[in-house]
Coordinates of C-alpha atoms in Angstrom, one line a residue:
X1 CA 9.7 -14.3 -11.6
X2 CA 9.2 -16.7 -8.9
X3 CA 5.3 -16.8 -7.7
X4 CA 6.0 -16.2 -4.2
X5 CA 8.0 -12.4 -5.6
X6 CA 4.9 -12.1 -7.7
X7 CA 2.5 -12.2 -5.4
X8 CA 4.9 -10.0 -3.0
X9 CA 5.0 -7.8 -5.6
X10 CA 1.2 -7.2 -6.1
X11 CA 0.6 -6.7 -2.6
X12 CA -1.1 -9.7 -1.4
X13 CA 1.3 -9.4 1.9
X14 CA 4.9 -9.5 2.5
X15 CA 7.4 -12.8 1.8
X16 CA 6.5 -14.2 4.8
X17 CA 2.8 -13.7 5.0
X18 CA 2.4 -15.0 0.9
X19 CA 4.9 -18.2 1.5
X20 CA 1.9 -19.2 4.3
X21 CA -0.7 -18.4 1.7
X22 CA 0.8 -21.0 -0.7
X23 CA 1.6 -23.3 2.4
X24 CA -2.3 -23.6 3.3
X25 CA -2.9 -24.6 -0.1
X26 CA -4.7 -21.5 -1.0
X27 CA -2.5 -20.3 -4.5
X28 CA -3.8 -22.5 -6.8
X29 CA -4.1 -22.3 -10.9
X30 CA -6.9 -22.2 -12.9
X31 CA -7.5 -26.1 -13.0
X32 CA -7.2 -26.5 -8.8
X33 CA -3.9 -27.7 -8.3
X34 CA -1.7 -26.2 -5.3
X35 CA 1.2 -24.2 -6.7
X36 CA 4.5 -23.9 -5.1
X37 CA 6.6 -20.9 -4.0
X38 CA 9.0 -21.0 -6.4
X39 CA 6.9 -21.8 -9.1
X40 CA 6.7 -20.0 -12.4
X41 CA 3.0 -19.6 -13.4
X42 CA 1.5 -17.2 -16.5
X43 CA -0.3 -14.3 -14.2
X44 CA -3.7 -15.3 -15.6
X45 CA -3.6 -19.2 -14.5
X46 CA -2.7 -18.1 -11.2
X47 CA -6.0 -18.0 -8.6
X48 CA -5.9 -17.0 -4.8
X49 CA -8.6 -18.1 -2.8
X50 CA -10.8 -19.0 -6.1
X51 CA -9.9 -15.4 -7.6
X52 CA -7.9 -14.0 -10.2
X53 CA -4.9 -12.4 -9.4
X54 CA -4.8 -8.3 -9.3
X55 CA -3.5 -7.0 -12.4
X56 CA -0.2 -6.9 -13.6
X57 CA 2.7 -4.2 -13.1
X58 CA 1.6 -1.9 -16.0
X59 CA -1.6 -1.0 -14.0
X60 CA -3.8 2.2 -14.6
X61 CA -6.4 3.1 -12.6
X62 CA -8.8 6.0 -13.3
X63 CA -10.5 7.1 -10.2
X64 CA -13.8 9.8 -9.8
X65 CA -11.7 11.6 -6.6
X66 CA -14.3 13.3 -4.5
X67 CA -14.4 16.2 -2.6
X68 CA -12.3 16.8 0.5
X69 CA -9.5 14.1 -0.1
X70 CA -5.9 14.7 -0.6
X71 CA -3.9 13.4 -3.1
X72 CA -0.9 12.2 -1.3
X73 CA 0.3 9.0 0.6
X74 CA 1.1 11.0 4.3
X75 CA -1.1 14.1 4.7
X76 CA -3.7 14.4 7.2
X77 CA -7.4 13.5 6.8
X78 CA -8.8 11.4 3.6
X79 CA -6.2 10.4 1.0
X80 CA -6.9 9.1 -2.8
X81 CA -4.6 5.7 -1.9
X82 CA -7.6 4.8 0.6
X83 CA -10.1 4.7 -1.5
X84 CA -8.2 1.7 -2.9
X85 CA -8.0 -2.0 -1.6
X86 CA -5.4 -2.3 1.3
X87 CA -3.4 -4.8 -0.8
X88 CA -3.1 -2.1 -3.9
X89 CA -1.8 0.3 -1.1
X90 CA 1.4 -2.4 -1.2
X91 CA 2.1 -2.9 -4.2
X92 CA 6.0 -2.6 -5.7
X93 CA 6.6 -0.6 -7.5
X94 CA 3.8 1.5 -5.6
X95 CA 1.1 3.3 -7.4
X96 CA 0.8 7.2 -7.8
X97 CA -1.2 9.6 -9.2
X98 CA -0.5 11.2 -12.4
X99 CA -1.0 14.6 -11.6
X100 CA -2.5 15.9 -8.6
X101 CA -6.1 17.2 -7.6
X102 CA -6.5 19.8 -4.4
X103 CA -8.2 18.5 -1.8
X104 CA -11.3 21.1 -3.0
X105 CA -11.2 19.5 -6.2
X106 CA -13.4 16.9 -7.7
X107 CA -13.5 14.3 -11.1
X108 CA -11.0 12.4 -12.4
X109 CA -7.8 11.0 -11.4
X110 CA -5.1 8.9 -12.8
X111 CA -3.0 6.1 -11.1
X112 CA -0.5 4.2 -11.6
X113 CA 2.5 1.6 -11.2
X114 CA 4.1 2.3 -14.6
X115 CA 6.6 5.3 -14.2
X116 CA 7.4 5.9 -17.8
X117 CA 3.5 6.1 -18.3
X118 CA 2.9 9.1 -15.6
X119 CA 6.4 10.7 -16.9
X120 CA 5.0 11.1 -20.5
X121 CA 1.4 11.9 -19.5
X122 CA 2.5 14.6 -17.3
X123 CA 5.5 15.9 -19.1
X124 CA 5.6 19.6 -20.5
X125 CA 6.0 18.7 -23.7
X126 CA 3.3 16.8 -24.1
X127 CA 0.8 18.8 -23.1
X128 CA -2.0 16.2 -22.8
X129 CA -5.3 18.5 -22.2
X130 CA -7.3 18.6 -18.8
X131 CA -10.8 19.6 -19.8
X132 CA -12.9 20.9 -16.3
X133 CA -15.9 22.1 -14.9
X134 CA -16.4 25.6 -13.6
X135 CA -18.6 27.3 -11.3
X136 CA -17.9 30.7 -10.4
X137 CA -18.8 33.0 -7.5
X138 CA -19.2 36.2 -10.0
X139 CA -20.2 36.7 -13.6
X140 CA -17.7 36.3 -16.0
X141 CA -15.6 39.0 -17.6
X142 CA -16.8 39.4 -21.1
X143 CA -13.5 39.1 -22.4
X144 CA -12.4 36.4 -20.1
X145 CA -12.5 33.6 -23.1
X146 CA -10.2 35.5 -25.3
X147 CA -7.7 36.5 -22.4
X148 CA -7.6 32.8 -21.9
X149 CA -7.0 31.9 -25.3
X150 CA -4.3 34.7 -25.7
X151 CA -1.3 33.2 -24.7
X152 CA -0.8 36.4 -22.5
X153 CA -1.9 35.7 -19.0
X154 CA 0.6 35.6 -16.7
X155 CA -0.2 34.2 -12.7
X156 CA 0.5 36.1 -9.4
X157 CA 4.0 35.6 -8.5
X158 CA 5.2 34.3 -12.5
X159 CA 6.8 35.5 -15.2
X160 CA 6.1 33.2 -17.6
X161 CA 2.7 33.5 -19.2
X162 CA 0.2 30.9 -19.8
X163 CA -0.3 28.4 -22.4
X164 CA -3.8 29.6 -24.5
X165 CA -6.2 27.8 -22.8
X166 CA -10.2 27.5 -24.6
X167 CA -12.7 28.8 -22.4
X168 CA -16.0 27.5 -23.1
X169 CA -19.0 29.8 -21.0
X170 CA -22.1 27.6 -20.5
X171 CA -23.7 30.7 -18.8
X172 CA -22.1 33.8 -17.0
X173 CA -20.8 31.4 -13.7
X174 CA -20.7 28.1 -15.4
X175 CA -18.0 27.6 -18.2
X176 CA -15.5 24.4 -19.5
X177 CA -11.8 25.2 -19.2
X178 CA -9.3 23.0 -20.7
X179 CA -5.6 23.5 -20.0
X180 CA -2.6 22.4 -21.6
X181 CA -0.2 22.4 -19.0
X182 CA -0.7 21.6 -14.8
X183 CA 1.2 25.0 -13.2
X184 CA 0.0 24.6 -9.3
X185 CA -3.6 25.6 -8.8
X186 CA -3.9 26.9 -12.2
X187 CA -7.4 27.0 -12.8
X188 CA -8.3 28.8 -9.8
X189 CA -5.6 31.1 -10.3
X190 CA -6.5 32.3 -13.6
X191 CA -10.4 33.1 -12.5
X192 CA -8.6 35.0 -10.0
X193 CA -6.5 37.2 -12.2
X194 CA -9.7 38.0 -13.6
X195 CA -11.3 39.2 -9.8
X196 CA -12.7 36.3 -9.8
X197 CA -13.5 33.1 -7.7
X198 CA -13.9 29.8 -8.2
X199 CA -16.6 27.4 -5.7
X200 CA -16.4 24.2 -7.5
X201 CA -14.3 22.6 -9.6
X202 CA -14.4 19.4 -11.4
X203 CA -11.9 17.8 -13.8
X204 CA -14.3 15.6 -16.4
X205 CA -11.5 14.6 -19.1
X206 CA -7.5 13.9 -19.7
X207 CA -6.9 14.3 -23.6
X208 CA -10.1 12.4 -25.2
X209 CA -10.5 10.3 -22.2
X210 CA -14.1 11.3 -20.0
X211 CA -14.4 10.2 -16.9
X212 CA -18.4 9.3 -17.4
X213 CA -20.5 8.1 -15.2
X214 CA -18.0 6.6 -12.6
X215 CA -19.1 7.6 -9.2
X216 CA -17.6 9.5 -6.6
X217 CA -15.1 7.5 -4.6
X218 CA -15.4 4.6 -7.3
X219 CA -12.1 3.5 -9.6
X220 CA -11.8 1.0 -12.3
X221 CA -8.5 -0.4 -14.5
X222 CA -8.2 1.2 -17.8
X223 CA -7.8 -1.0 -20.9
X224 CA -5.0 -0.1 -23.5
X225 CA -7.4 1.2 -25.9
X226 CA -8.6 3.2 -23.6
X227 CA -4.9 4.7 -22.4
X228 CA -4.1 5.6 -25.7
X229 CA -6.8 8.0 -25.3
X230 CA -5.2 9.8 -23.3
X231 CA -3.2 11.2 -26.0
X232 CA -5.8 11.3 -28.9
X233 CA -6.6 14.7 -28.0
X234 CA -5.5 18.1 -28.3
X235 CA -6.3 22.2 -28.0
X236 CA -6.4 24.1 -31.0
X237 CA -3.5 26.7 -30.8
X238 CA -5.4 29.7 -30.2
X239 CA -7.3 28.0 -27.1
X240 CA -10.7 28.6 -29.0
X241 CA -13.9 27.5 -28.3
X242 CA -15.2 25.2 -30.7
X243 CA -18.8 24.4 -29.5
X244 CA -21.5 25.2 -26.8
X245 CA -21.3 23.7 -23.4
X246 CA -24.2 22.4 -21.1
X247 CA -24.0 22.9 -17.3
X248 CA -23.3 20.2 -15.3
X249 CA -26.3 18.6 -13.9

């Protein structure tokens, strides 16, 4: 691929706007010299304005989403994508999140450009596990873990019931939930089958992968080893818990 479609491609501006980058001399590779347009450069000899280029197509970005922003590329009010760089925002193919947070939902988030990636992450038959952080406006049922874990639990307005999911109780409104599937709004819906409600929620893992210590609004690219963590994780079958949880400072 020609640089001047690579660097398209990654966003730094549109055919135009990237053949007057290279023209004033500022595409250079990693020993100084100007580069031409139709030039075919390995991505890591290539510098723009001194800097590396942006990774590759193949990008994954995990994200801490905060509070109050929407995953989505057109809704009103603060949206995931601008959190990001501008120039990530143009990308081709365009990044997108695996999976979706509500807009009252916190932790981590997943994007990005590779769309076999997202489809295997996300697919049903996967079941990759969401692991998140609960705090609840009532005490919790005493038999709420085992309903969980059941298999049994059907949602408001569904006829299929739920995956078992393990239900971890830190104390009687703070508890771990991790899910094997992504049915819309699903944790809040199942503390609500119970009568109950849920005031924050916070999604802390995606199979074996934590988000850390990553602050809100902040993102980073994941490394491979670090993908294939996605999928080094799993729930038991019967949803049980398998150790004690500590609230969330």
């Amino acid at each position: 691929m020609s640089l001047l479609r690579t660097l398209a491609n990654l966003g730094y501006g549109s055919r135009r706007e990237v053949q007057a980058l290279i023209t004033a001399g500022r595409v250079r590779d990693a020993g100084g010299r100007a580069l031409r347009a139709d030039a075919v450069v390995a991505h890591a000899e290539v510098r723009v304005d001194g800097q590396p280029l942006d990774p590759a197509q193949g990008l994954v970005l995990m994200l801490h989403k905060p509070r109050g922003v929407t995953c989505s590329h057109d809704d009103a009010g603060p949206l995931v994508y601008t959190l990001l760089p501008p120039r990530y925002r143009m990308r081709k193919p365009p990044l997108s999140s695996i999976g979706r947070l509500d807009r009252d939902t916190s932790g981590l988030l997943l994007l990005t450009d590779d769309g076999a990636l997202l489809h295997r992450i996300i697919s049903p038959r996967r079941h990759v596990p969401k692991t998140y952080r609960v705090e609840l406006a009532e005490d919790l049922r005493a038999d709420a873990a085992a309903l969980f874990a059941s298999g049994t639990l059907r949602l408001r307005g569904e006829r299929t019931p739920l995956l078992p999911a393990a239900l971890q109780v830190a104390d009687p409104r703070h508890a771990v939930l991790t899910l094997r599937e992504g049915r819309y709004h699903q944790a809040r819906r199942m503390f609500a089958a119970l009568g109950n409600h849920v005031l924050d929620l916070h999604r802390e893992r995606i199979g074996a992968l934590p988000l850390g210590d990553l602050a809100a609004g902040a993102w980073r690219p994941l490394a491979a080893d670090e993908i294939a963590r996605i999928f080094a994780a799993g729930v038991a079958a019967d949803g049980a818990a398998t150790a004690p949880v500590q609230r969330r400072a």
